[in-house]
Protein backbone atom coordinates (compact mmCIF):
# COMPACT_ATOMS: atom_id res chain seq x y z
CA UNK A 1 0.00 0.00 0.00
CA UNK A 2 2.90 2.36 0.77
CA UNK A 3 4.36 1.68 -2.69
CA UNK A 4 1.05 2.63 -4.33
CA UNK A 5 0.97 5.88 -2.32
CA UNK A 6 4.56 6.66 -3.36
CA UNK A 7 3.73 5.97 -7.01
CA UNK A 8 0.69 8.26 -6.83
CA UNK A 9 2.79 10.99 -5.18
CA UNK A 10 5.53 10.69 -7.81
CA UNK A 11 3.05 10.70 -10.69
CA UNK A 12 1.21 13.76 -9.32
CA UNK A 13 4.53 15.60 -8.95
CA UNK A 14 5.45 14.66 -12.52
CA UNK A 15 2.09 15.93 -13.79
CA UNK A 16 2.53 19.21 -11.87
CA UNK A 17 6.03 19.63 -13.32
CA UNK A 18 4.81 18.78 -16.80
CA UNK A 19 1.90 21.22 -16.58
CA UNK A 20 4.21 24.11 -15.68
CA UNK A 21 6.51 23.43 -18.61
CA UNK A 22 6.18 24.61 -22.17
CA UNK A 23 6.49 22.49 -25.24
CA UNK A 24 8.51 23.83 -28.16
CA UNK A 25 8.40 22.71 -31.76
CA UNK A 26 9.83 23.51 -35.16
CA UNK A 27 8.32 23.42 -38.61
CA UNK A 28 8.70 20.01 -40.16
CA UNK A 29 9.81 20.62 -43.76
CA UNK A 30 8.57 18.23 -46.43
CA UNK A 31 5.79 16.84 -44.22
CA UNK A 32 2.48 16.38 -45.99
CA UNK A 33 -1.05 16.76 -44.64
CA UNK A 34 -4.03 15.26 -46.42
CA UNK A 35 -7.61 15.87 -45.33
CA UNK A 36 -10.20 13.58 -46.94
CA UNK A 37 -7.62 12.53 -49.56
CA UNK A 38 -7.04 16.14 -50.62
CA UNK A 39 -4.46 18.75 -49.66
CA UNK A 40 -5.90 21.54 -47.48
CA UNK A 41 -5.32 25.07 -48.74
CA UNK A 42 -3.69 26.21 -45.49
CA UNK A 43 -1.69 23.95 -43.17
CA UNK A 44 1.61 23.45 -41.38
CA UNK A 45 3.18 20.66 -39.31
CA UNK A 46 5.43 21.25 -36.29
CA UNK A 47 7.35 18.44 -34.62
CA UNK A 48 7.22 18.33 -30.84
CA UNK A 49 9.92 17.77 -28.24
CA UNK A 50 9.14 14.05 -28.08
CA UNK A 51 9.06 11.48 -30.86
CA UNK A 52 5.58 10.99 -32.30
CA UNK A 53 4.19 14.37 -31.18
CA UNK A 54 3.07 16.78 -33.91
CA UNK A 55 1.20 20.07 -33.81
CA UNK A 56 -0.79 20.49 -37.00
CA UNK A 57 -2.27 23.79 -38.14
CA UNK A 58 -5.21 23.00 -40.36
CA UNK A 59 -6.79 26.19 -41.66
CA UNK A 60 -7.42 28.14 -38.42
CA UNK A 61 -7.44 25.08 -36.14
CA UNK A 62 -4.56 23.52 -34.23
CA UNK A 63 -4.48 19.80 -33.52
CA UNK A 64 -1.95 18.10 -31.27
CA UNK A 65 -1.40 14.60 -32.67
CA UNK A 66 0.20 11.91 -30.49
CA UNK A 67 0.92 8.99 -32.81
CA UNK A 68 2.19 6.75 -30.00
CA UNK A 69 -1.07 6.84 -28.04
CA UNK A 70 -3.12 7.34 -31.24
CA UNK A 71 -4.88 10.43 -29.93
CA UNK A 72 -5.66 13.91 -31.20
CA UNK A 73 -6.39 17.03 -29.16
CA UNK A 74 -7.93 20.27 -30.36
CA UNK A 75 -5.85 23.23 -29.18
CA UNK A 76 -7.19 26.75 -28.72
CA UNK A 77 -5.42 28.90 -31.38
CA UNK A 78 -5.07 31.71 -28.81
CA UNK A 79 -2.80 29.46 -26.71
CA UNK A 80 -0.33 28.70 -29.51
CA UNK A 81 2.56 31.13 -29.95
CA UNK A 82 4.11 31.01 -33.42
CA UNK A 83 7.40 32.78 -34.09
CA UNK A 84 8.65 32.15 -37.63
CA UNK A 85 9.29 28.41 -37.96
CA UNK A 86 9.06 27.82 -34.19
CA UNK A 87 5.98 27.21 -32.07
CA UNK A 88 5.39 27.20 -28.32
CA UNK A 89 2.53 25.63 -26.37
CA UNK A 90 2.15 25.37 -22.61
CA UNK A 91 1.39 21.87 -21.31
CA UNK A 92 -1.58 23.12 -19.27
CA UNK A 93 -3.21 24.31 -22.51
CA UNK A 94 -3.54 20.74 -23.76
CA UNK A 95 -7.04 19.41 -22.98
CA UNK A 96 -7.36 16.32 -20.81
CA UNK A 97 -9.84 14.59 -23.13
CA UNK A 98 -8.78 13.78 -26.70
CA UNK A 99 -11.03 14.09 -29.72
CA UNK A 100 -12.87 10.95 -30.72
CA UNK A 101 -10.85 9.20 -33.42
CA UNK A 102 -11.00 5.81 -35.06
CA UNK A 103 -9.39 3.69 -37.75
CA UNK A 104 -5.79 4.60 -36.86
CA UNK A 105 -3.29 3.15 -39.31
CA UNK A 106 0.45 3.72 -39.33
CA UNK A 107 2.46 2.56 -42.30
CA UNK A 108 6.15 2.81 -43.05
CA UNK A 109 6.06 3.67 -46.75
CA UNK A 110 9.82 3.91 -47.35
CA UNK A 111 10.85 7.57 -47.24
CA UNK A 112 7.75 8.56 -45.23
CA UNK A 113 5.95 7.35 -42.13
CA UNK A 114 2.23 7.61 -42.83
CA UNK A 115 -0.32 8.11 -40.02
CA UNK A 116 -3.97 8.03 -41.06
CA UNK A 117 -7.07 8.27 -38.85
CA UNK A 118 -10.71 9.25 -38.91
CA UNK A 119 -12.39 11.87 -36.72
CA UNK A 120 -15.22 10.09 -34.90
CA UNK A 121 -16.74 6.89 -36.22
CA UNK A 122 -17.79 8.20 -39.64
CA UNK A 123 -16.14 11.63 -39.88
CA UNK A 124 -13.38 13.04 -42.04
CA UNK A 125 -10.01 11.38 -42.59
CA UNK A 126 -6.69 13.02 -41.81
CA UNK A 127 -3.31 11.75 -42.95
CA UNK A 128 0.16 12.89 -41.89
CA UNK A 129 3.16 11.90 -43.99
CA UNK A 130 6.36 12.41 -42.02
CA UNK A 131 9.71 12.12 -43.86
CA UNK A 132 12.09 9.51 -42.42
CA UNK A 133 15.64 8.38 -43.12
CA UNK A 134 16.37 4.91 -44.57
CA UNK A 135 16.98 3.61 -41.02
CA UNK A 136 13.43 4.67 -39.98
CA UNK A 137 14.45 7.64 -37.83
CA UNK A 138 12.80 11.03 -38.38
CA UNK A 139 14.57 13.05 -41.06
CA UNK A 140 14.34 16.27 -39.02
PDB file of N, CA and C in Angstrom, residues 23-109:
ATOM      1  N   UNK A  23       6.032  23.360 -24.181  1.00  0.00           N
ATOM      2  CA  UNK A  23       6.491  22.489 -25.242  1.00  0.00           C
ATOM      3  C   UNK A  23       6.874  23.345 -26.441  1.00  0.00           C
ATOM      4  N   UNK A  24       8.043  23.085 -26.996  1.00  0.00           N
ATOM      5  CA  UNK A  24       8.509  23.831 -28.160  1.00  0.00           C
ATOM      6  C   UNK A  24       8.509  22.922 -29.368  1.00  0.00           C
ATOM      7  N   UNK A  25       8.359  23.489 -30.531  1.00  0.00           N
ATOM      8  CA  UNK A  25       8.395  22.711 -31.760  1.00  0.00           C
ATOM      9  C   UNK A  25       8.939  23.538 -32.901  1.00  0.00           C
ATOM     10  N   UNK A  26       9.334  22.848 -33.953  1.00  0.00           N
ATOM     11  CA  UNK A  26       9.833  23.514 -35.157  1.00  0.00           C
ATOM     12  C   UNK A  26       9.055  22.998 -36.347  1.00  0.00           C
ATOM     13  N   UNK A  27       8.975  23.829 -37.380  1.00  0.00           N
ATOM     14  CA  UNK A  27       8.320  23.420 -38.607  1.00  0.00           C
ATOM     15  C   UNK A  27       9.000  22.171 -39.152  1.00  0.00           C
ATOM     16  N   UNK A  28       8.195  21.256 -39.611  1.00  0.00           N
ATOM     17  CA  UNK A  28       8.698  20.009 -40.164  1.00  0.00           C
ATOM     18  C   UNK A  28       8.653  20.129 -41.683  1.00  0.00           C
ATOM     19  N   UNK A  29       9.816  20.464 -42.305  1.00  0.00           N
ATOM     20  CA  UNK A  29       9.810  20.624 -43.760  1.00  0.00           C
ATOM     21  C   UNK A  29       9.517  19.297 -44.449  1.00  0.00           C
ATOM     22  N   UNK A  30       8.886  19.370 -45.568  1.00  0.00           N
ATOM     23  CA  UNK A  30       8.575  18.231 -46.431  1.00  0.00           C
ATOM     24  C   UNK A  30       7.528  17.285 -45.848  1.00  0.00           C
ATOM     25  N   UNK A  31       6.915  17.633 -44.718  1.00  0.00           N
ATOM     26  CA  UNK A  31       5.793  16.837 -44.222  1.00  0.00           C
ATOM     27  C   UNK A  31       4.581  17.150 -45.094  1.00  0.00           C
ATOM     28  N   UNK A  32       3.670  16.207 -45.159  1.00  0.00           N
ATOM     29  CA  UNK A  32       2.480  16.379 -45.992  1.00  0.00           C
ATOM     30  C   UNK A  32       1.245  16.106 -45.138  1.00  0.00           C
ATOM     31  N   UNK A  33       0.229  16.952 -45.297  1.00  0.00           N
ATOM     32  CA  UNK A  33      -1.052  16.760 -44.636  1.00  0.00           C
ATOM     33  C   UNK A  33      -2.097  16.543 -45.718  1.00  0.00           C
ATOM     34  N   UNK A  34      -2.906  15.517 -45.525  1.00  0.00           N
ATOM     35  CA  UNK A  34      -4.027  15.259 -46.421  1.00  0.00           C
ATOM     36  C   UNK A  34      -5.283  15.196 -45.564  1.00  0.00           C
ATOM     37  N   UNK A  35      -6.337  15.832 -46.039  1.00  0.00           N
ATOM     38  CA  UNK A  35      -7.605  15.866 -45.333  1.00  0.00           C
ATOM     39  C   UNK A  35      -8.665  15.370 -46.306  1.00  0.00           C
ATOM     40  N   UNK A  36      -9.251  14.223 -46.022  1.00  0.00           N
ATOM     41  CA  UNK A  36     -10.200  13.579 -46.938  1.00  0.00           C
ATOM     42  C   UNK A  36      -9.573  13.362 -48.317  1.00  0.00           C
ATOM     43  N   UNK A  37      -8.358  12.850 -48.332  1.00  0.00           N
ATOM     44  CA  UNK A  37      -7.623  12.527 -49.560  1.00  0.00           C
ATOM     45  C   UNK A  37      -7.375  13.730 -50.455  1.00  0.00           C
ATOM     46  N   UNK A  38      -7.343  14.919 -49.880  1.00  0.00           N
ATOM     47  CA  UNK A  38      -7.044  16.137 -50.622  1.00  0.00           C
ATOM     48  C   UNK A  38      -6.124  17.006 -49.763  1.00  0.00           C
ATOM     49  N   UNK A  39      -5.349  17.851 -50.406  1.00  0.00           N
ATOM     50  CA  UNK A  39      -4.463  18.755 -49.665  1.00  0.00           C
ATOM     51  C   UNK A  39      -5.251  19.989 -49.228  1.00  0.00           C
ATOM     52  N   UNK A  40      -5.229  20.311 -47.919  1.00  0.00           N
ATOM     53  CA  UNK A  40      -5.899  21.539 -47.479  1.00  0.00           C
ATOM     54  C   UNK A  40      -5.185  22.764 -48.044  1.00  0.00           C
ATOM     55  N   UNK A  41      -5.915  23.848 -48.184  1.00  0.00           N
ATOM     56  CA  UNK A  41      -5.320  25.066 -48.742  1.00  0.00           C
ATOM     57  C   UNK A  41      -4.338  25.724 -47.782  1.00  0.00           C
ATOM     58  N   UNK A  42      -4.552  25.572 -46.486  1.00  0.00           N
ATOM     59  CA  UNK A  42      -3.691  26.208 -45.495  1.00  0.00           C
ATOM     60  C   UNK A  42      -3.383  25.217 -44.375  1.00  0.00           C
ATOM     61  N   UNK A  43      -2.092  24.898 -44.204  1.00  0.00           N
ATOM     62  CA  UNK A  43      -1.694  23.948 -43.172  1.00  0.00           C
ATOM     63  C   UNK A  43      -0.209  24.101 -42.873  1.00  0.00           C
ATOM     64  N   UNK A  44       0.207  23.521 -41.747  1.00  0.00           N
ATOM     65  CA  UNK A  44       1.615  23.446 -41.375  1.00  0.00           C
ATOM     66  C   UNK A  44       1.753  22.343 -40.328  1.00  0.00           C
ATOM     67  N   UNK A  45       2.914  21.705 -40.286  1.00  0.00           N
ATOM     68  CA  UNK A  45       3.179  20.656 -39.307  1.00  0.00           C
ATOM     69  C   UNK A  45       4.417  21.053 -38.518  1.00  0.00           C
ATOM     70  N   UNK A  46       4.313  20.985 -37.196  1.00  0.00           N
ATOM     71  CA  UNK A  46       5.428  21.246 -36.290  1.00  0.00           C
ATOM     72  C   UNK A  46       5.728  19.954 -35.543  1.00  0.00           C
ATOM     73  N   UNK A  47       6.998  19.624 -35.407  1.00  0.00           N
ATOM     74  CA  UNK A  47       7.350  18.444 -34.620  1.00  0.00           C
ATOM     75  C   UNK A  47       7.537  18.885 -33.178  1.00  0.00           C
ATOM     76  N   UNK A  48       7.132  18.016 -32.258  1.00  0.00           N
ATOM     77  CA  UNK A  48       7.223  18.326 -30.839  1.00  0.00           C
ATOM     78  C   UNK A  48       8.566  17.948 -30.261  1.00  0.00           C
ATOM     79  N   UNK A  49       8.688  18.120 -28.944  1.00  0.00           N
ATOM     80  CA  UNK A  49       9.917  17.774 -28.240  1.00  0.00           C
ATOM     81  C   UNK A  49      10.145  16.265 -28.206  1.00  0.00           C
ATOM     82  N   UNK A  50       9.057  15.506 -28.153  1.00  0.00           N
ATOM     83  CA  UNK A  50       9.139  14.050 -28.084  1.00  0.00           C
ATOM     84  C   UNK A  50       8.839  13.435 -29.444  1.00  0.00           C
ATOM     85  N   UNK A  51       9.334  12.226 -29.639  1.00  0.00           N
ATOM     86  CA  UNK A  51       9.064  11.480 -30.865  1.00  0.00           C
ATOM     87  C   UNK A  51       7.571  11.156 -30.935  1.00  0.00           C
ATOM     88  N   UNK A  52       6.984  11.336 -32.098  1.00  0.00           N
ATOM     89  CA  UNK A  52       5.585  10.986 -32.302  1.00  0.00           C
ATOM     90  C   UNK A  52       4.590  12.058 -31.930  1.00  0.00           C
ATOM     91  N   UNK A  53       5.064  13.258 -31.544  1.00  0.00           N
ATOM     92  CA  UNK A  53       4.188  14.369 -31.183  1.00  0.00           C
ATOM     93  C   UNK A  53       4.271  15.426 -32.281  1.00  0.00           C
ATOM     94  N   UNK A  54       3.117  15.782 -32.841  1.00  0.00           N
ATOM     95  CA  UNK A  54       3.069  16.777 -33.906  1.00  0.00           C
ATOM     96  C   UNK A  54       1.953  17.765 -33.617  1.00  0.00           C
ATOM     97  N   UNK A  55       2.215  19.034 -33.882  1.00  0.00           N
ATOM     98  CA  UNK A  55       1.197  20.069 -33.811  1.00  0.00           C
ATOM     99  C   UNK A  55       0.874  20.430 -35.253  1.00  0.00           C
ATOM    100  N   UNK A  56      -0.374  20.262 -35.628  1.00  0.00           N
ATOM    101  CA  UNK A  56      -0.792  20.491 -37.004  1.00  0.00           C
ATOM    102  C   UNK A  56      -1.717  21.696 -37.045  1.00  0.00           C
ATOM    103  N   UNK A  57      -1.362  22.666 -37.891  1.00  0.00           N
ATOM    104  CA  UNK A  57      -2.268  23.794 -38.136  1.00  0.00           C
ATOM    105  C   UNK A  57      -3.028  23.449 -39.399  1.00  0.00           C
ATOM    106  N   UNK A  58      -4.336  23.339 -39.262  1.00  0.00           N
ATOM    107  CA  UNK A  58      -5.214  22.996 -40.364  1.00  0.00           C
ATOM    108  C   UNK A  58      -6.221  24.124 -40.493  1.00  0.00           C
ATOM    109  N   UNK A  59      -6.051  24.959 -41.493  1.00  0.00           N
ATOM    110  CA  UNK A  59      -6.793  26.192 -41.659  1.00  0.00           C
ATOM    111  C   UNK A  59      -6.565  27.050 -40.421  1.00  0.00           C
ATOM    112  N   UNK A  60      -7.597  27.323 -39.626  1.00  0.00           N
ATOM    113  CA  UNK A  60      -7.421  28.143 -38.420  1.00  0.00           C
ATOM    114  C   UNK A  60      -7.409  27.305 -37.156  1.00  0.00           C
ATOM    115  N   UNK A  61      -7.428  25.990 -37.286  1.00  0.00           N
ATOM    116  CA  UNK A  61      -7.438  25.078 -36.143  1.00  0.00           C
ATOM    117  C   UNK A  61      -6.036  24.562 -35.865  1.00  0.00           C
ATOM    118  N   UNK A  62      -5.797  24.208 -34.612  1.00  0.00           N
ATOM    119  CA  UNK A  62      -4.563  23.518 -34.230  1.00  0.00           C
ATOM    120  C   UNK A  62      -4.941  22.179 -33.609  1.00  0.00           C
ATOM    121  N   UNK A  63      -4.259  21.137 -34.051  1.00  0.00           N
ATOM    122  CA  UNK A  63      -4.478  19.800 -33.520  1.00  0.00           C
ATOM    123  C   UNK A  63      -3.152  19.258 -33.029  1.00  0.00           C
ATOM    124  N   UNK A  64      -3.124  18.768 -31.806  1.00  0.00           N
ATOM    125  CA  UNK A  64      -1.946  18.096 -31.274  1.00  0.00           C
ATOM    126  C   UNK A  64      -2.158  16.608 -31.513  1.00  0.00           C
ATOM    127  N   UNK A  65      -1.283  16.005 -32.296  1.00  0.00           N
ATOM    128  CA  UNK A  65      -1.401  14.602 -32.667  1.00  0.00           C
ATOM    129  C   UNK A  65      -0.311  13.815 -31.939  1.00  0.00           C
ATOM    130  N   UNK A  66      -0.722  12.816 -31.170  1.00  0.00           N
ATOM    131  CA  UNK A  66       0.200  11.914 -30.492  1.00  0.00           C
ATOM    132  C   UNK A  66       0.064  10.560 -31.170  1.00  0.00           C
ATOM    133  N   UNK A  67       1.027  10.227 -32.034  1.00  0.00           N
ATOM    134  CA  UNK A  67       0.925   8.993 -32.810  1.00  0.00           C
ATOM    135  C   UNK A  67       1.185   7.760 -31.961  1.00  0.00           C
ATOM    136  N   UNK A  68       1.929   7.896 -30.859  1.00  0.00           N
ATOM    137  CA  UNK A  68       2.194   6.746 -29.998  1.00  0.00           C
ATOM    138  C   UNK A  68       0.926   6.277 -29.283  1.00  0.00           C
ATOM    139  N   UNK A  69       0.163   7.212 -28.738  1.00  0.00           N
ATOM    140  CA  UNK A  69      -1.074   6.845 -28.040  1.00  0.00           C
ATOM    141  C   UNK A  69      -2.289   6.904 -28.962  1.00  0.00           C
ATOM    142  N   UNK A  70      -2.071   7.243 -30.220  1.00  0.00           N
ATOM    143  CA  UNK A  70      -3.120   7.344 -31.237  1.00  0.00           C
ATOM    144  C   UNK A  70      -4.256   8.240 -30.749  1.00  0.00           C
ATOM    145  N   UNK A  71      -3.888   9.469 -30.397  1.00  0.00           N
ATOM    146  CA  UNK A  71      -4.879  10.425 -29.934  1.00  0.00           C
ATOM    147  C   UNK A  71      -4.633  11.791 -30.566  1.00  0.00           C
ATOM    148  N   UNK A  72      -5.713  12.567 -30.638  1.00  0.00           N
ATOM    149  CA  UNK A  72      -5.655  13.915 -31.201  1.00  0.00           C
ATOM    150  C   UNK A  72      -6.389  14.856 -30.248  1.00  0.00           C
ATOM    151  N   UNK A  73      -5.825  16.041 -30.059  1.00  0.00           N
ATOM    152  CA  UNK A  73      -6.391  17.032 -29.163  1.00  0.00           C
ATOM    153  C   UNK A  73      -6.577  18.334 -29.934  1.00  0.00           C
ATOM    154  N   UNK A  74      -7.724  18.961 -29.753  1.00  0.00           N
ATOM    155  CA  UNK A  74      -7.933  20.270 -30.364  1.00  0.00           C
ATOM    156  C   UNK A  74      -7.371  21.328 -29.422  1.00  0.00           C
ATOM    157  N   UNK A  75      -6.528  22.206 -29.964  1.00  0.00           N
ATOM    158  CA  UNK A  75      -5.848  23.233 -29.181  1.00  0.00           C
ATOM    159  C   UNK A  75      -6.447  24.590 -29.531  1.00  0.00           C
ATOM    160  N   UNK A  76      -6.692  25.389 -28.522  1.00  0.00           N
ATOM    161  CA  UNK A  76      -7.195  26.748 -28.725  1.00  0.00           C
ATOM    162  C   UNK A  76      -6.122  27.562 -29.456  1.00  0.00           C
ATOM    163  N   UNK A  77      -6.432  28.139 -30.624  1.00  0.00           N
ATOM    164  CA  UNK A  77      -5.421  28.902 -31.379  1.00  0.00           C
ATOM    165  C   UNK A  77      -4.828  30.073 -30.602  1.00  0.00           C
ATOM    166  N   UNK A  78      -5.572  30.603 -29.633  1.00  0.00           N
ATOM    167  CA  UNK A  78      -5.071  31.712 -28.813  1.00  0.00           C
ATOM    168  C   UNK A  78      -3.914  31.273 -27.914  1.00  0.00           C
ATOM    169  N   UNK A  79      -3.818  29.985 -27.617  1.00  0.00           N
ATOM    170  CA  UNK A  79      -2.797  29.457 -26.705  1.00  0.00           C
ATOM    171  C   UNK A  79      -1.487  29.110 -27.420  1.00  0.00           C
ATOM    172  N   UNK A  80      -1.512  29.071 -28.735  1.00  0.00           N
ATOM    173  CA  UNK A  80      -0.329  28.699 -29.515  1.00  0.00           C
ATOM    174  C   UNK A  80       0.429  29.960 -29.906  1.00  0.00           C
ATOM    175  N   UNK A  81       1.728  29.984 -29.595  1.00  0.00           N
ATOM    176  CA  UNK A  81       2.562  31.131 -29.945  1.00  0.00           C
ATOM    177  C   UNK A  81       3.496  30.719 -31.080  1.00  0.00           C
ATOM    178  N   UNK A  82       3.294  31.320 -32.244  1.00  0.00           N
ATOM    179  CA  UNK A  82       4.108  31.005 -33.421  1.00  0.00           C
ATOM    180  C   UNK A  82       5.081  32.149 -33.650  1.00  0.00           C
ATOM    181  N   UNK A  83       6.365  31.795 -33.817  1.00  0.00           N
ATOM    182  CA  UNK A  83       7.404  32.777 -34.095  1.00  0.00           C
ATOM    183  C   UNK A  83       8.260  32.245 -35.243  1.00  0.00           C
ATOM    184  N   UNK A  84       7.918  32.638 -36.457  1.00  0.00           N
ATOM    185  CA  UNK A  84       8.651  32.148 -37.632  1.00  0.00           C
ATOM    186  C   UNK A  84       8.388  30.671 -37.832  1.00  0.00           C
ATOM    187  N   UNK A  85       9.459  29.858 -37.792  1.00  0.00           N
ATOM    188  CA  UNK A  85       9.286  28.415 -37.962  1.00  0.00           C
ATOM    189  C   UNK A  85       9.239  27.679 -36.625  1.00  0.00           C
ATOM    190  N   UNK A  86       9.126  28.430 -35.523  1.00  0.00           N
ATOM    191  CA  UNK A  86       9.056  27.825 -34.186  1.00  0.00           C
ATOM    192  C   UNK A  86       7.666  28.046 -33.602  1.00  0.00           C
ATOM    193  N   UNK A  87       7.279  27.120 -32.733  1.00  0.00           N
ATOM    194  CA  UNK A  87       5.981  27.210 -32.072  1.00  0.00           C
ATOM    195  C   UNK A  87       6.161  26.855 -30.605  1.00  0.00           C
ATOM    196  N   UNK A  88       5.322  27.453 -29.758  1.00  0.00           N
ATOM    197  CA  UNK A  88       5.386  27.203 -28.322  1.00  0.00           C
ATOM    198  C   UNK A  88       3.971  26.983 -27.806  1.00  0.00           C
ATOM    199  N   UNK A  89       3.822  25.973 -26.950  1.00  0.00           N
ATOM    200  CA  UNK A  89       2.532  25.629 -26.372  1.00  0.00           C
ATOM    201  C   UNK A  89       2.765  25.174 -24.937  1.00  0.00           C
ATOM    202  N   UNK A  90       2.033  25.767 -24.012  1.00  0.00           N
ATOM    203  CA  UNK A  90       2.148  25.367 -22.608  1.00  0.00           C
ATOM    204  C   UNK A  90       1.412  24.051 -22.390  1.00  0.00           C
ATOM    205  N   UNK A  91       1.974  23.188 -21.562  1.00  0.00           N
ATOM    206  CA  UNK A  91       1.395  21.868 -21.308  1.00  0.00           C
ATOM    207  C   UNK A  91       0.003  21.974 -20.694  1.00  0.00           C
ATOM    208  N   UNK A  92      -0.254  22.992 -19.881  1.00  0.00           N
ATOM    209  CA  UNK A  92      -1.575  23.121 -19.268  1.00  0.00           C
ATOM    210  C   UNK A  92      -2.639  23.526 -20.277  1.00  0.00           C
ATOM    211  N   UNK A  93      -2.247  23.942 -21.476  1.00  0.00           N
ATOM    212  CA  UNK A  93      -3.211  24.314 -22.511  1.00  0.00           C
ATOM    213  C   UNK A  93      -3.666  23.123 -23.352  1.00  0.00           C
ATOM    214  N   UNK A  94      -3.132  21.944 -23.055  1.00  0.00           N
ATOM    215  CA  UNK A  94      -3.544  20.735 -23.763  1.00  0.00           C
ATOM    216  C   UNK A  94      -4.736  20.151 -23.006  1.00  0.00           C
ATOM    217  N   UNK A  95      -5.865  19.954 -23.678  1.00  0.00           N
ATOM    218  CA  UNK A  95      -7.041  19.413 -22.984  1.00  0.00           C
ATOM    219  C   UNK A  95      -6.792  18.009 -22.443  1.00  0.00           C
ATOM    220  N   UNK A  96      -7.513  17.652 -21.398  1.00  0.00           N
ATOM    221  CA  UNK A  96      -7.364  16.320 -20.813  1.00  0.00           C
ATOM    222  C   UNK A  96      -7.988  15.248 -21.693  1.00  0.00           C
ATOM    223  N   UNK A  97      -9.117  15.577 -22.330  1.00  0.00           N
ATOM    224  CA  UNK A  97      -9.836  14.594 -23.128  1.00  0.00           C
ATOM    225  C   UNK A  97      -9.513  14.762 -24.609  1.00  0.00           C
ATOM    226  N   UNK A  98      -9.064  13.689 -25.264  1.00  0.00           N
ATOM    227  CA  UNK A  98      -8.781  13.776 -26.695  1.00  0.00           C
ATOM    228  C   UNK A  98     -10.065  13.787 -27.523  1.00  0.00           C
ATOM    229  N   UNK A  99      -9.917  14.182 -28.779  1.00  0.00           N
ATOM    230  CA  UNK A  99     -11.029  14.090 -29.717  1.00  0.00           C
ATOM    231  C   UNK A  99     -11.315  12.620 -29.990  1.00  0.00           C
ATOM    232  N   UNK A 100     -12.532  12.327 -30.367  1.00  0.00           N
ATOM    233  CA  UNK A 100     -12.866  10.950 -30.719  1.00  0.00           C
ATOM    234  C   UNK A 100     -12.275  10.650 -32.095  1.00  0.00           C
ATOM    235  N   UNK A 101     -11.453   9.628 -32.153  1.00  0.00           N
ATOM    236  CA  UNK A 101     -10.847   9.202 -33.420  1.00  0.00           C
ATOM    237  C   UNK A 101     -11.019   7.698 -33.563  1.00  0.00           C
ATOM    238  N   UNK A 102     -10.912   7.239 -34.792  1.00  0.00           N
ATOM    239  CA  UNK A 102     -11.004   5.810 -35.057  1.00  0.00           C
ATOM    240  C   UNK A 102     -10.177   5.474 -36.295  1.00  0.00           C
ATOM    241  N   UNK A 103     -10.065   4.206 -36.562  1.00  0.00           N
ATOM    242  CA  UNK A 103      -9.394   3.689 -37.754  1.00  0.00           C
ATOM    243  C   UNK A 103      -7.956   4.188 -37.898  1.00  0.00           C
ATOM    244  N   UNK A 104      -7.193   4.187 -36.805  1.00  0.00           N
ATOM    245  CA  UNK A 104      -5.790   4.603 -36.857  1.00  0.00           C
ATOM    246  C   UNK A 104      -4.981   3.566 -37.626  1.00  0.00           C
ATOM    247  N   UNK A 105      -4.198   4.029 -38.572  1.00  0.00           N
ATOM    248  CA  UNK A 105      -3.287   3.152 -39.308  1.00  0.00           C
ATOM    249  C   UNK A 105      -1.960   3.870 -39.465  1.00  0.00           C
ATOM    250  N   UNK A 106      -0.892   3.184 -39.134  1.00  0.00           N
ATOM    251  CA  UNK A 106       0.455   3.717 -39.327  1.00  0.00           C
ATOM    252  C   UNK A 106       1.171   2.787 -40.278  1.00  0.00           C
ATOM    253  N   UNK A 107       1.784   3.364 -41.290  1.00  0.00           N
ATOM    254  CA  UNK A 107       2.457   2.559 -42.299  1.00  0.00           C
ATOM    255  C   UNK A 107       3.804   3.185 -42.623  1.00  0.00           C
ATOM    256  N   UNK A 108       4.840   2.358 -42.631  1.00  0.00           N
ATOM    257  CA  UNK A 108       6.155   2.809 -43.051  1.00  0.00           C
ATOM    258  C   UNK A 108       6.208   2.619 -44.555  1.00  0.00           C
ATOM    259  N   UNK A 109       6.108   3.721 -45.290  1.00  0.00           N
ATOM    260  CA  UNK A 109       6.059   3.672 -46.745  1.00  0.00           C
ATOM    261  C   UNK A 109       7.395   4.108 -47.337  1.00  0.00           C
TER     262      UNK A 109
END
